Every structure is written in structure tokens, then in C-alpha cells.
Short mmCIF file of C-alpha atoms and ligand atoms in Angstrom, two decimals:
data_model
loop_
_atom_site.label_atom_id
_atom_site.label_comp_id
_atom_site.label_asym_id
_atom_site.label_seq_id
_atom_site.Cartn_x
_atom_site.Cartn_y
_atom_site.Cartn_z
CA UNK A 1437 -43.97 -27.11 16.46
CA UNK A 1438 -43.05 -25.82 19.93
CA UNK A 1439 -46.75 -25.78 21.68
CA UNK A 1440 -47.12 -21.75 22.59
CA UNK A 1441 -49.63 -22.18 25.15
CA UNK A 1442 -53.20 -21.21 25.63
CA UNK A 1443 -53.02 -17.41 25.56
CA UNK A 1444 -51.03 -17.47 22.31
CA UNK A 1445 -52.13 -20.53 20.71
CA UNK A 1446 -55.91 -19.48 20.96
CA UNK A 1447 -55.72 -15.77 21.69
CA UNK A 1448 -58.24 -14.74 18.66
CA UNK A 1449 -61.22 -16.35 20.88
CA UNK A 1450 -59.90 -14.98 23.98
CA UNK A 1451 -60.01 -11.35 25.66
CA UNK A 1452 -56.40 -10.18 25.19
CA UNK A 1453 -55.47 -6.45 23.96
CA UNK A 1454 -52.02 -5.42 23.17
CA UNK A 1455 -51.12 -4.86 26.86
CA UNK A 1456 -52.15 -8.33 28.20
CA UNK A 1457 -48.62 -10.75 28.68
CA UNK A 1458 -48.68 -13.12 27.14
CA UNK A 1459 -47.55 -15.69 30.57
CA UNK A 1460 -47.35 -19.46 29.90
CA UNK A 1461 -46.47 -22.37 31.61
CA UNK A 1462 -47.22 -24.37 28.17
CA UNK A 1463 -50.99 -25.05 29.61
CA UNK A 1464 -53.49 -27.08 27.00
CA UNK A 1465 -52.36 -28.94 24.11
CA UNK A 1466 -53.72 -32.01 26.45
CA UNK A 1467 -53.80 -35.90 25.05
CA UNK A 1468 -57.25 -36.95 23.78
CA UNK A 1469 -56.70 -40.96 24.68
CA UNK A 1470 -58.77 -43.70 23.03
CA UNK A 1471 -59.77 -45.71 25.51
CA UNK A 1472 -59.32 -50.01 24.91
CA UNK A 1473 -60.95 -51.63 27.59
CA UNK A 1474 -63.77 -49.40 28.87
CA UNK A 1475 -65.08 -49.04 25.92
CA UNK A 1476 -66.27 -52.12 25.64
CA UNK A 1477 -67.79 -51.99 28.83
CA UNK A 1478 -69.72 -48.59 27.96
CA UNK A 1479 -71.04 -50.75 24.58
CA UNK A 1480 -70.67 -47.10 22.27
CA UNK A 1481 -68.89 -46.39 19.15
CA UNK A 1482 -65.64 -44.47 20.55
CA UNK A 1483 -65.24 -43.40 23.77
CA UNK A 1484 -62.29 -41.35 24.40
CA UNK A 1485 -60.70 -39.40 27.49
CA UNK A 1486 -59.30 -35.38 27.57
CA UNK A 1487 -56.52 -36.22 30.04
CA UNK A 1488 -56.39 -32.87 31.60
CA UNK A 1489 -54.29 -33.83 34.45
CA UNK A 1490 -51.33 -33.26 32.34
CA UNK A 1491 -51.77 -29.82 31.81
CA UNK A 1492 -48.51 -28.05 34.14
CA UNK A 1493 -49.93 -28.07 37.57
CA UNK A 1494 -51.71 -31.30 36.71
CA UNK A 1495 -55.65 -30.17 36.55
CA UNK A 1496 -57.47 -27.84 33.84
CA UNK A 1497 -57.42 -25.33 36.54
CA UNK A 1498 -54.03 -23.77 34.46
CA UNK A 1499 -56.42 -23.18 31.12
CA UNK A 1500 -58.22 -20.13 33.03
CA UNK A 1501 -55.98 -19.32 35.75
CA UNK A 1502 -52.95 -18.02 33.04
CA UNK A 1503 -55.90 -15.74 31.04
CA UNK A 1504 -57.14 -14.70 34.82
CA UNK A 1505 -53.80 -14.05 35.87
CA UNK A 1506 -52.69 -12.19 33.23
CA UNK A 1507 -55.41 -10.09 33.10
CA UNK A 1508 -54.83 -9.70 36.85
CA UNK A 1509 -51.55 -8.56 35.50
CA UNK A 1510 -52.49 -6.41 33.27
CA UNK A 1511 -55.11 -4.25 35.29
CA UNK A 1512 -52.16 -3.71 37.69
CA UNK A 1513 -53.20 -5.79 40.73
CA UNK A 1514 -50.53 -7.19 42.58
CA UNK A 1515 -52.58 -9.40 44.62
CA UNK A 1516 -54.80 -12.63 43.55
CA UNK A 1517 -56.96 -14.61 45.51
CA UNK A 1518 -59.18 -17.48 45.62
CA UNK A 1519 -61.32 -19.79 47.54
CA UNK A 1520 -60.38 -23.65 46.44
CA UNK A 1521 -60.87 -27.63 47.08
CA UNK A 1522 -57.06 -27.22 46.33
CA UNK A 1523 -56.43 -27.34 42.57
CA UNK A 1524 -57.51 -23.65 42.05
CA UNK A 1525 -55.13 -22.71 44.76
CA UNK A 1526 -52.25 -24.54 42.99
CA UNK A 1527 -52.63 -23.29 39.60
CA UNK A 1528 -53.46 -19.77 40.82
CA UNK A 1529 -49.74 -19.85 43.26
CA UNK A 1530 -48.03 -21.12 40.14
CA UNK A 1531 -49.38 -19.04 37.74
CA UNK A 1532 -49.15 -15.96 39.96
CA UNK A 1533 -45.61 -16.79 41.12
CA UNK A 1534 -44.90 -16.84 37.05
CA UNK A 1535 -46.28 -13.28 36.37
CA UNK A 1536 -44.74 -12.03 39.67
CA UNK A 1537 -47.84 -11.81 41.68
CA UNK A 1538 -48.61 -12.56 45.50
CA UNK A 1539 -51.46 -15.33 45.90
CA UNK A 1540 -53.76 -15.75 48.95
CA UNK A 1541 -55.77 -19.27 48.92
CA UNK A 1542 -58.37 -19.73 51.40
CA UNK A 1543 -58.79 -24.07 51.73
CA UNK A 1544 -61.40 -25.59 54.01
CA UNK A 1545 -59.68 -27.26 57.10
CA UNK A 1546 -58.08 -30.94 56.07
CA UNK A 1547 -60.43 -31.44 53.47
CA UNK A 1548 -57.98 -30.70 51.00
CA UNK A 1549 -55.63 -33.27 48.69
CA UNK A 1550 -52.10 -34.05 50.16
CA UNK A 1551 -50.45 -33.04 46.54
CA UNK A 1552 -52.75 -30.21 46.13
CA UNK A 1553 -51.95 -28.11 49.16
CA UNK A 1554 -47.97 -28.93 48.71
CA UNK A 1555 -47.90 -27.26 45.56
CA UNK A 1556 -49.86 -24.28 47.18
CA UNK A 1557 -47.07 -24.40 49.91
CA UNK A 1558 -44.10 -24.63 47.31
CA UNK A 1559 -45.09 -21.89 44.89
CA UNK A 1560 -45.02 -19.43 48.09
CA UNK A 1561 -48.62 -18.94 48.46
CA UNK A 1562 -50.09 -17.64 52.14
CA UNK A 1563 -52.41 -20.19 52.50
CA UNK A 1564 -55.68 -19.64 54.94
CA UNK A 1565 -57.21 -22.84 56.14
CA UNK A 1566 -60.84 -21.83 56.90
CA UNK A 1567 -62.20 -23.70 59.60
CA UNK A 1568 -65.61 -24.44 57.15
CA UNK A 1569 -66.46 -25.57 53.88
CA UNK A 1570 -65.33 -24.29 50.44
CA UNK A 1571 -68.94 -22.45 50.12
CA UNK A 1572 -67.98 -20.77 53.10
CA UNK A 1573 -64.14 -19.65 51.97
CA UNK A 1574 -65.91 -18.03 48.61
CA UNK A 1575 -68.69 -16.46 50.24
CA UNK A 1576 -65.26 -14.58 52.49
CA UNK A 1577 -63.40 -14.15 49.00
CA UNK A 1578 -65.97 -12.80 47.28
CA UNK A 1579 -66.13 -10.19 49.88
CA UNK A 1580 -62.51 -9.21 50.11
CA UNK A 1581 -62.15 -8.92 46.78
CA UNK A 1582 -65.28 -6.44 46.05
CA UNK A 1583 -63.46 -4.33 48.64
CA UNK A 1584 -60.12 -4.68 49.03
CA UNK A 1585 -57.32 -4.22 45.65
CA UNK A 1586 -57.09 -7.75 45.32
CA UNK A 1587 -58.03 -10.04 41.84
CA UNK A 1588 -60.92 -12.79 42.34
CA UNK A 1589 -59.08 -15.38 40.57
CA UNK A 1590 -62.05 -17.87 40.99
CA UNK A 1591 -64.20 -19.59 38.27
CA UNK A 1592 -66.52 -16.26 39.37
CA UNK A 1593 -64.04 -14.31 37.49
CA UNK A 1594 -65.21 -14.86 33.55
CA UNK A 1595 -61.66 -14.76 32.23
CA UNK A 1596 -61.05 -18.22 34.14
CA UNK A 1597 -64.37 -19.62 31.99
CA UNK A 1598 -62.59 -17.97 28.84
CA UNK A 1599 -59.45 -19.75 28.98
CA UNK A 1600 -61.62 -23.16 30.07
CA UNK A 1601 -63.63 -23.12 27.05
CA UNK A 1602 -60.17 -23.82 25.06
CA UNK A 1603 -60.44 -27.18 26.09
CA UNK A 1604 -63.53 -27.91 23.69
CA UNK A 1605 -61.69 -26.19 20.69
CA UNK A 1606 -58.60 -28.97 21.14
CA UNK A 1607 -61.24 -31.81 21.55
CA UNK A 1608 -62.94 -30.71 18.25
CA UNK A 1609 -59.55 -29.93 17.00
CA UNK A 1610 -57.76 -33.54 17.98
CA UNK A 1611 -60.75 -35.50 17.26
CA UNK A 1612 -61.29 -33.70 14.26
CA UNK A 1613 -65.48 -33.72 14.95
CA UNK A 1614 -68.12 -33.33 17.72
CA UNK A 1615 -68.36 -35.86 20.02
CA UNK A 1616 -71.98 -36.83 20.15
CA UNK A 1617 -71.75 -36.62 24.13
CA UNK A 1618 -68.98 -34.68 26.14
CA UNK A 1619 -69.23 -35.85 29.62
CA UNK A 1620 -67.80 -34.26 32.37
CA UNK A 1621 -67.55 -33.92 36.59
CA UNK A 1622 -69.50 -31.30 37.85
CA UNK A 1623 -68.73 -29.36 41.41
CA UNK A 1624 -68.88 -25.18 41.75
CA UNK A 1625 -69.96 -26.29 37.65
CA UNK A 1626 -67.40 -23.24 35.71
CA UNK A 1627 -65.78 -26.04 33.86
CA UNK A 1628 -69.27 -27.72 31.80
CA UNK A 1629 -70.35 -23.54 32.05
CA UNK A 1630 -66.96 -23.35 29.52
CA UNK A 1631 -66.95 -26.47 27.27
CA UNK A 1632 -70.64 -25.28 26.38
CA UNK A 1633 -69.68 -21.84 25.69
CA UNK A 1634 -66.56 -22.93 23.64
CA UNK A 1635 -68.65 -25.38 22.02
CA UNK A 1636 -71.68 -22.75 21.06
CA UNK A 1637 -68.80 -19.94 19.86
CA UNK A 1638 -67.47 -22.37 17.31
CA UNK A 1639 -71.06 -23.64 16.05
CA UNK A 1640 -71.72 -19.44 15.65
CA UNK A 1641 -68.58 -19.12 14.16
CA UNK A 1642 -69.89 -21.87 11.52
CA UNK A 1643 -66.75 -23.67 12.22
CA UNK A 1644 -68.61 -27.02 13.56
CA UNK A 1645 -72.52 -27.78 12.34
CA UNK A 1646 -73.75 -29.71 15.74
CA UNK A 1647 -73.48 -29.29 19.00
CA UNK A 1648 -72.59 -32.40 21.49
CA UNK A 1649 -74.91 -33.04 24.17
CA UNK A 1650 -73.10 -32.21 27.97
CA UNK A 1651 -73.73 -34.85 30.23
CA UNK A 1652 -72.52 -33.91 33.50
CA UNK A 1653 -71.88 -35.56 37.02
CA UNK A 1654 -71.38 -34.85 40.69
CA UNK A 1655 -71.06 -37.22 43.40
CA UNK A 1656 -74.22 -38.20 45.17
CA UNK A 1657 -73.24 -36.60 48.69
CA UNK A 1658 -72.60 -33.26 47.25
CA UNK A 1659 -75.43 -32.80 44.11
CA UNK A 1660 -77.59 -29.31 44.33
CA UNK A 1661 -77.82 -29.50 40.78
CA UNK A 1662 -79.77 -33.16 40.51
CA UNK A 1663 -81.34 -32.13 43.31
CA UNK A 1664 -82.42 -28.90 42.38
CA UNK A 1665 -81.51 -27.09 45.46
CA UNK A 1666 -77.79 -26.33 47.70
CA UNK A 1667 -76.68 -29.33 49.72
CA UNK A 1668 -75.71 -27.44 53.33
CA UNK A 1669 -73.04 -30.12 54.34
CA UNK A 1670 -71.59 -31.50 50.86
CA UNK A 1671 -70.27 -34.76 51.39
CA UNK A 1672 -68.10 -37.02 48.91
CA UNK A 1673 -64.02 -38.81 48.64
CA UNK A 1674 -64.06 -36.44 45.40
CA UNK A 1675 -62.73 -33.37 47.37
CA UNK A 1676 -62.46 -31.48 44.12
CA UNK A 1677 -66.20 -31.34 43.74
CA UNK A 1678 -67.35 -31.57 47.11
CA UNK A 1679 -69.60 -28.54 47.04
CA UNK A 1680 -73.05 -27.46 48.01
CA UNK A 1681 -73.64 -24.50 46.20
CA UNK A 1682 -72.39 -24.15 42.61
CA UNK A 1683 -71.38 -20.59 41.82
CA UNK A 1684 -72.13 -21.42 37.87
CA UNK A 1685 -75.79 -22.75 38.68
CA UNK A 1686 -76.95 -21.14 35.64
CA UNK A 1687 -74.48 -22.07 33.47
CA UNK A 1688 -74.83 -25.95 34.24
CA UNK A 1689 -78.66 -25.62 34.11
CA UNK A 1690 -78.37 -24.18 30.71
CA UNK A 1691 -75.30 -26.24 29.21
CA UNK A 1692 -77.62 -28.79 29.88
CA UNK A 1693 -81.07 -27.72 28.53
CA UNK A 1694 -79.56 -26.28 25.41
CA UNK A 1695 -77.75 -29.64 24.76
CA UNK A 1696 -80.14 -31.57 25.36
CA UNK A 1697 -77.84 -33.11 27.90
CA UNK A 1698 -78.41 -33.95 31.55
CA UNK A 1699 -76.88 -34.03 35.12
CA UNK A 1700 -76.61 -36.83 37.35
CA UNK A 1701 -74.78 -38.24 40.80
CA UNK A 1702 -72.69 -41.04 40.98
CA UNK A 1703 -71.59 -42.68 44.30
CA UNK A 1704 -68.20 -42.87 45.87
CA UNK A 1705 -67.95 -46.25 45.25
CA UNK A 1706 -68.66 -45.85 41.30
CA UNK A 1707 -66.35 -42.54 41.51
CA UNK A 1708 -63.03 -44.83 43.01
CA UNK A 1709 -64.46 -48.22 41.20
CA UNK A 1710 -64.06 -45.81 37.76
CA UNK A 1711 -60.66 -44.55 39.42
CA UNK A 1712 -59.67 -48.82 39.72
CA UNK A 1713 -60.83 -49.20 36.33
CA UNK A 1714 -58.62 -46.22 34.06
CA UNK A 1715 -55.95 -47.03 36.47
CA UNK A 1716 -56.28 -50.78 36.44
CA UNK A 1717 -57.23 -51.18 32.21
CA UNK A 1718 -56.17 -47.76 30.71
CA UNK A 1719 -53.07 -47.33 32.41
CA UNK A 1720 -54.49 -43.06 33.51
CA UNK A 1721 -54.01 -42.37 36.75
CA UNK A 1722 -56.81 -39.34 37.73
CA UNK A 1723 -57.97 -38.15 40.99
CA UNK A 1724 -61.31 -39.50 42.52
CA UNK A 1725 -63.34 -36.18 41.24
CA UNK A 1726 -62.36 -36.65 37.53
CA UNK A 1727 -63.47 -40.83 37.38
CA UNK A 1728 -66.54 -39.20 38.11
CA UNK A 1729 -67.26 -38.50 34.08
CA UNK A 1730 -66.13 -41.78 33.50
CA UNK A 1731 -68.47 -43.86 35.88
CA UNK A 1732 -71.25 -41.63 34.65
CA UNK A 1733 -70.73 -43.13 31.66
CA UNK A 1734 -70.44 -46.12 32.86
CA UNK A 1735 -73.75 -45.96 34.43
CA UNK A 1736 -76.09 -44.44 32.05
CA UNK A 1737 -74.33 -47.32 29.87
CA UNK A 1738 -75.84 -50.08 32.55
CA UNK A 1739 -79.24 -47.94 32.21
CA UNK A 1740 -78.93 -48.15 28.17
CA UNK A 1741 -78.97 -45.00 27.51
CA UNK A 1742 -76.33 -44.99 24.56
CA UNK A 1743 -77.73 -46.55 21.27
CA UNK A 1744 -74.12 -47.90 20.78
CA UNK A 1745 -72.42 -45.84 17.68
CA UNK A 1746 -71.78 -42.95 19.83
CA UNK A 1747 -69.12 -40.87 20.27
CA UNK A 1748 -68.34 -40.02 23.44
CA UNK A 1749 -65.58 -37.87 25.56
CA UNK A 1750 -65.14 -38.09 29.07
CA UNK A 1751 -62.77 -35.04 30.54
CA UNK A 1752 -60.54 -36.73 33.22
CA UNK A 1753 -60.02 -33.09 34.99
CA UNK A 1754 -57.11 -33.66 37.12
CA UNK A 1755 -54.11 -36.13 37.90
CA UNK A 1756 -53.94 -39.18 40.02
CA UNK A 1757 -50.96 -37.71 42.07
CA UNK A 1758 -52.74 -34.73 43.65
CA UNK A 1759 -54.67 -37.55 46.19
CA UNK A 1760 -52.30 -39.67 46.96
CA UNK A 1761 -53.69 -40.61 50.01
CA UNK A 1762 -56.65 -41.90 49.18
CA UNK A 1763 -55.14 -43.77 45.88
CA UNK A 1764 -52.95 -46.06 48.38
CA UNK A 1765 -55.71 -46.14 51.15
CA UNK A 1766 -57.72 -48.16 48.34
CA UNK A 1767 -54.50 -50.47 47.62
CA UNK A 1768 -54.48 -51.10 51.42
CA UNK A 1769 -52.88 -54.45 51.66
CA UNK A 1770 -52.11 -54.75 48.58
CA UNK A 1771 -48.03 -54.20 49.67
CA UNK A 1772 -46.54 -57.59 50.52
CA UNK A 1773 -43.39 -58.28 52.84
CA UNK A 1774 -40.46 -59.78 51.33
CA UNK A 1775 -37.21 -61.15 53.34
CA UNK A 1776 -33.92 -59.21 51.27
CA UNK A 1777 -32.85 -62.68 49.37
CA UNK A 1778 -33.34 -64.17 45.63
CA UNK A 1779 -35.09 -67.30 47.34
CA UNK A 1780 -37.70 -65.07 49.21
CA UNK A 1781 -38.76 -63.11 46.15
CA UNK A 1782 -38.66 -66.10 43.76
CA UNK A 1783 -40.83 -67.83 46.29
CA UNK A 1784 -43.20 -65.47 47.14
CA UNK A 1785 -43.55 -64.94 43.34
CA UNK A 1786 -43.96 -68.56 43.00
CA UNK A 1787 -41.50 -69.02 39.98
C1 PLP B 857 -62.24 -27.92 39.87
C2 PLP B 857 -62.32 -29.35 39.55
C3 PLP B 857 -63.52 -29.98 39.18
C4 PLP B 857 -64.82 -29.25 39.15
O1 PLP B 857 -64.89 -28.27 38.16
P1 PLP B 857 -65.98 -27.11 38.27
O2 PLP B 857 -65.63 -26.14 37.24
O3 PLP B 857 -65.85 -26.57 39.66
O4 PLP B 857 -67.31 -27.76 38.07
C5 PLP B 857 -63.49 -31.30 38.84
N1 PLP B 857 -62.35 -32.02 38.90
C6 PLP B 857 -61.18 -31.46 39.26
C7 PLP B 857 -59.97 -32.30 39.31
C8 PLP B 857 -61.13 -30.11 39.59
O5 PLP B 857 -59.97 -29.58 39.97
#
């Protein structure tokens, strides 16, 4: 079957009328990977990773930017715009360049992934860098767009949270149950906002009998919602969740109440010793914000907090590629010098 896309493929759970276009870039219909190795490390019955990064522009971004952009489309604007730690901005360019809309991105000043920003740049987008943080750069969007005929294409806007919670259906869909914990990392906190709400529609719709419980993580420099309060300066190598002041607050409080789930922080070194680790042993290459589900996992598993027959799913939200920088910076020495011979690479190979 040729894979239709998330507007088509899902549209009865989504807000589409006859007028909406039906845009695609072939978004969703993501691998749900067994993991080999970690699982034995996290001791639990099944542990399994939602490789997101392979969705077009390589982050789960594209699942609510096409139903925000066509809507966008569809009320006439001609202009989107967003605030992003770079992965919004490159699904929003692409996705607007594919309905035939102009995109402005505002990106706080170099803290934004090498890959991220070029795909901003190639898709034609003006791209603002706003000398400030990403909190800042939404507080400026959400202004312009209140006042100005331009479409908030940020997680703000609930048609990006509608196309997002399509990422639960495939997990239930592909695993063919609930997961017993869906685990996920946690930054302006839309995305755990949508798997609960896509969860929740299909337990109302009687179509699944349990809910899973959301267990969600941010890095420990840049947690409000462990903390219970913003973070002024967020702080973390996960640029894609490096902020202070989660626009979906109340979603993340209550995806996590109602589940019976919980939040936590995980350091940069368990964030990129995660990264190592799916890299290294699963052969998935993610960006530093998405190992963050996976060494949450990893350390509630050191705390025993899994009885062991669990199933568990840990959303890797975006590909290795968009940081390349900081993959190789961790690899540092790891390139060795070789003379342009047979003898010099047999020798330094040691056969
Ligand atoms: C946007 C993003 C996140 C954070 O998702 P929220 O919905 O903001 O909580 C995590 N990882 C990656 C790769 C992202 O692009």
C-alpha cells in the first residue's frame, strides 16, 4: 500500500472539512524498533523505540506542522510563522514551501543545530536569529501573530497537537496494544500534551481498554516542570528542549496525573551516554534531546522502578543528523591518521 500520509491516512480523528488540502510529504507511518541490547539493560519485558527521526524532515515536528499548515492554507493566510530550537522551523519551511506559503522562523542566536538551521535556509525560509532565548522568540511570535495576518504555526496552535497525537494511534496500531509506559523528552511539552490526548480519544472511542502511563523527561539544566516553576536561563547540549517555560504546562501536568505517570530530568551526560548507547548497540542514530526518553528509562530502571514484564516505548523524536556537531565533538579523537599504502592500513589495523 502506498503510505498516504497523516492528513489522509488519519483524517477521521483530525479537523479537516472538504476545503482543507490534503498536503503531504508522506509524514508518519514511522518504524516502531525492538530494541536488543538496551533492553536488557532496562531489565523490562519489551522495550521498544518510535523512531520519529525518519519522518521527512527528520523530527515529529512534520506530524502537526502538515495539519497546521494546511489549515494555514485553508483559512487563506499566506504567511506562517514560528518561534523554534530549529526543528519547528524546518518542518514549518518545508511544509510551507509544499503548500506554497512564505515562512518566517525566529531561532535564538547560535543555539541552534548545524542540520536544523540548513534546512530552514534551503527550503527559502527568512530566518530571524533573536539575540535571546527561544522563550523570548515566542513571547515576539505570539505577538505578531495576534496582530499581524500571519499563521502561529507553533505547538500553541492546536492543529500542530492534532496531527502529533497520530503518533500514539501508529504505536497502538504497530504494536498492536498499549504499552504499559510511553516515555518521552519533554521541552515547550506539546508533544506528551498529544500522545495523551491521542491516547485518551481512542480509550473514549472504546477502541483500546487502558491507558499507558506517560513518563516524561527534560534535561536537568532546563526542567520547570520537575521543578515546578520556569527556569530563567535554560541550560542543556539537548538544544531541542532547552526551554524554561513550557507553553503546554498544563498539558504535561495533566498527561501526567491522569496517567499516573511522572516527569523527571536527566543530565547531559545520561542524555549523550543514551545517545553512545542506541548509536553504539542499536545501530539509531537520534539527536541529544530524543536519548533523553531513553536514559530516563534507563534511570528509573537503576532506581527499580519497573517490575520487569513491562512494556515500554521510548519516542526517539528526532534524527542523529540534525546535530552533527556535537555527535563528532563526542567521537573527538576517535579519527586515526593513516599513511595512503596497503602496509600502513594493514598495520595500523594490526592484521
Ligand atoms: C520539539 C522537540 C522536542 C520537544 O517536544 P515538545 O513538544 O516541545 O515537548 C524533543 N525532541 C525533539 C527532537 C524536538 O524537535
Amino acid at each position: 500500500m502506498r503510505w498516504p500520509g497523516i492528513l489522509e491516512y488519519f483524517a477521521e480523528y483530525l479537523p479537516l472539512t472538504g476545503k482543507t488540502p490534503l498536503i503531504t510529504l508522506q509524514e508518519g507511518n514511522t518504524p516502531l524498533i525492538a530494541s536488543s541490547s538496551l533492553l536488557k539493560k532496562a531489565g523490562v519485558g519489551g522495550l521498544f523505540f518510535k523512531f520519529e527521526g525518519m519522518n521527512p524532515t527528520g523530527s515529529f515536528k512534520d506530524r502537526g506542522m502538515v495539519v497546521a499548515i494546511a489549515k494555514a492554507k485553508e483559512e487563506g493566510k499566506e504567511v506562517v510563522m514560528c518561534a523554534s530550537t530549529g526543528n519547528t522551523s524546518a518542518s514549518a519551511a518545508a511544509y510551507a514551501r509544499r503548500a506554497g506559503l512564505s515562512c518566517v522562523v525566529l531561532i535564538p542566536q547560535g543555539k541552534i543545530a548545524l542540520g536544523k538551521l540548513s534546512q530552514a535556509l534551503m527550503h527559502g525560509a527568512r530566518v530571524l536569529a533573536v539575540q535571546g532565548n527561544f522563550d523570548q522568540a515566542l513571547q515576539v511570535v505570539r505577538f505578531i501573530t495576534s496582530h499581524y495576518p500571519v499563521a502561529l504555526v507553533n505547538s500553541l496552535n492546536p492543529h500542530r497537537i492534532e496531527g502529533q497525537k497520530t503518533a500514539s494511534f501508529e504505536v497502538v496500531e504497530w504494536l498492536g496494544r498499549v504499552p504499559d509506559f510511553l516515555a518521552l523528552p519533554v521541552g515547550n511539552a506539546g508533544n506528551i500534551t498529544a500522545y495523551w490526548r491521542g491516547f485518551k480519544e481512542l480509550f473514549e472511542l472504546k477502541k483500546i481498554s487502558v491507558l499507558p502511563k506517560m513518563l516524561g523527561f527534560q534535561a536537568a539544566g532546563a526542567c520547570p516542570l520537575v521543578l515546578g516553576k520556569p527556569v530563567e536561563n535554560p541550560h542543556t547540549v539537548a538544544t531541542a528542549i532547552r526551554i524554561g517555560n513550557p507553553a503546554s504546562w498544563k498539558g504535561a501536568v495533566a498527561a501526567k496525573e491522569e496517567s499516573g505517570g511522572l516527569i523527571d530530568a536527566v543530565t547531559d551526560e545520561e542524555i549523550l551516554e543514551a545517545q553512545r548507547m542506541l548509536a553504539e548497540e542499536e545501530g539509531i542514530f537520534v539527536e541529544p534531546a530524543s536519548a533523553a526518553s531513553v536514559a530516563g528509562v534507563l534511570k528509573k530502571a537503576r532506581e527499580g522502578f519497573f517490575r520487569g514484564n513491562e512494556i515500554v516505548v521510548c519516542v526517539l523524536t528526532g534524527h542523529g543528523l540534525k546535530d552533527p556537531d556535537i555527535a563528532v565533538k563526542q567521537c573527538e579523537g576517535r579519527i586515526e591518521e593513516v599513511g595512503a599504502s596497503v602496509e600502513e592500513v594493514v598495520r595500523v589495523l594490526g592484521f
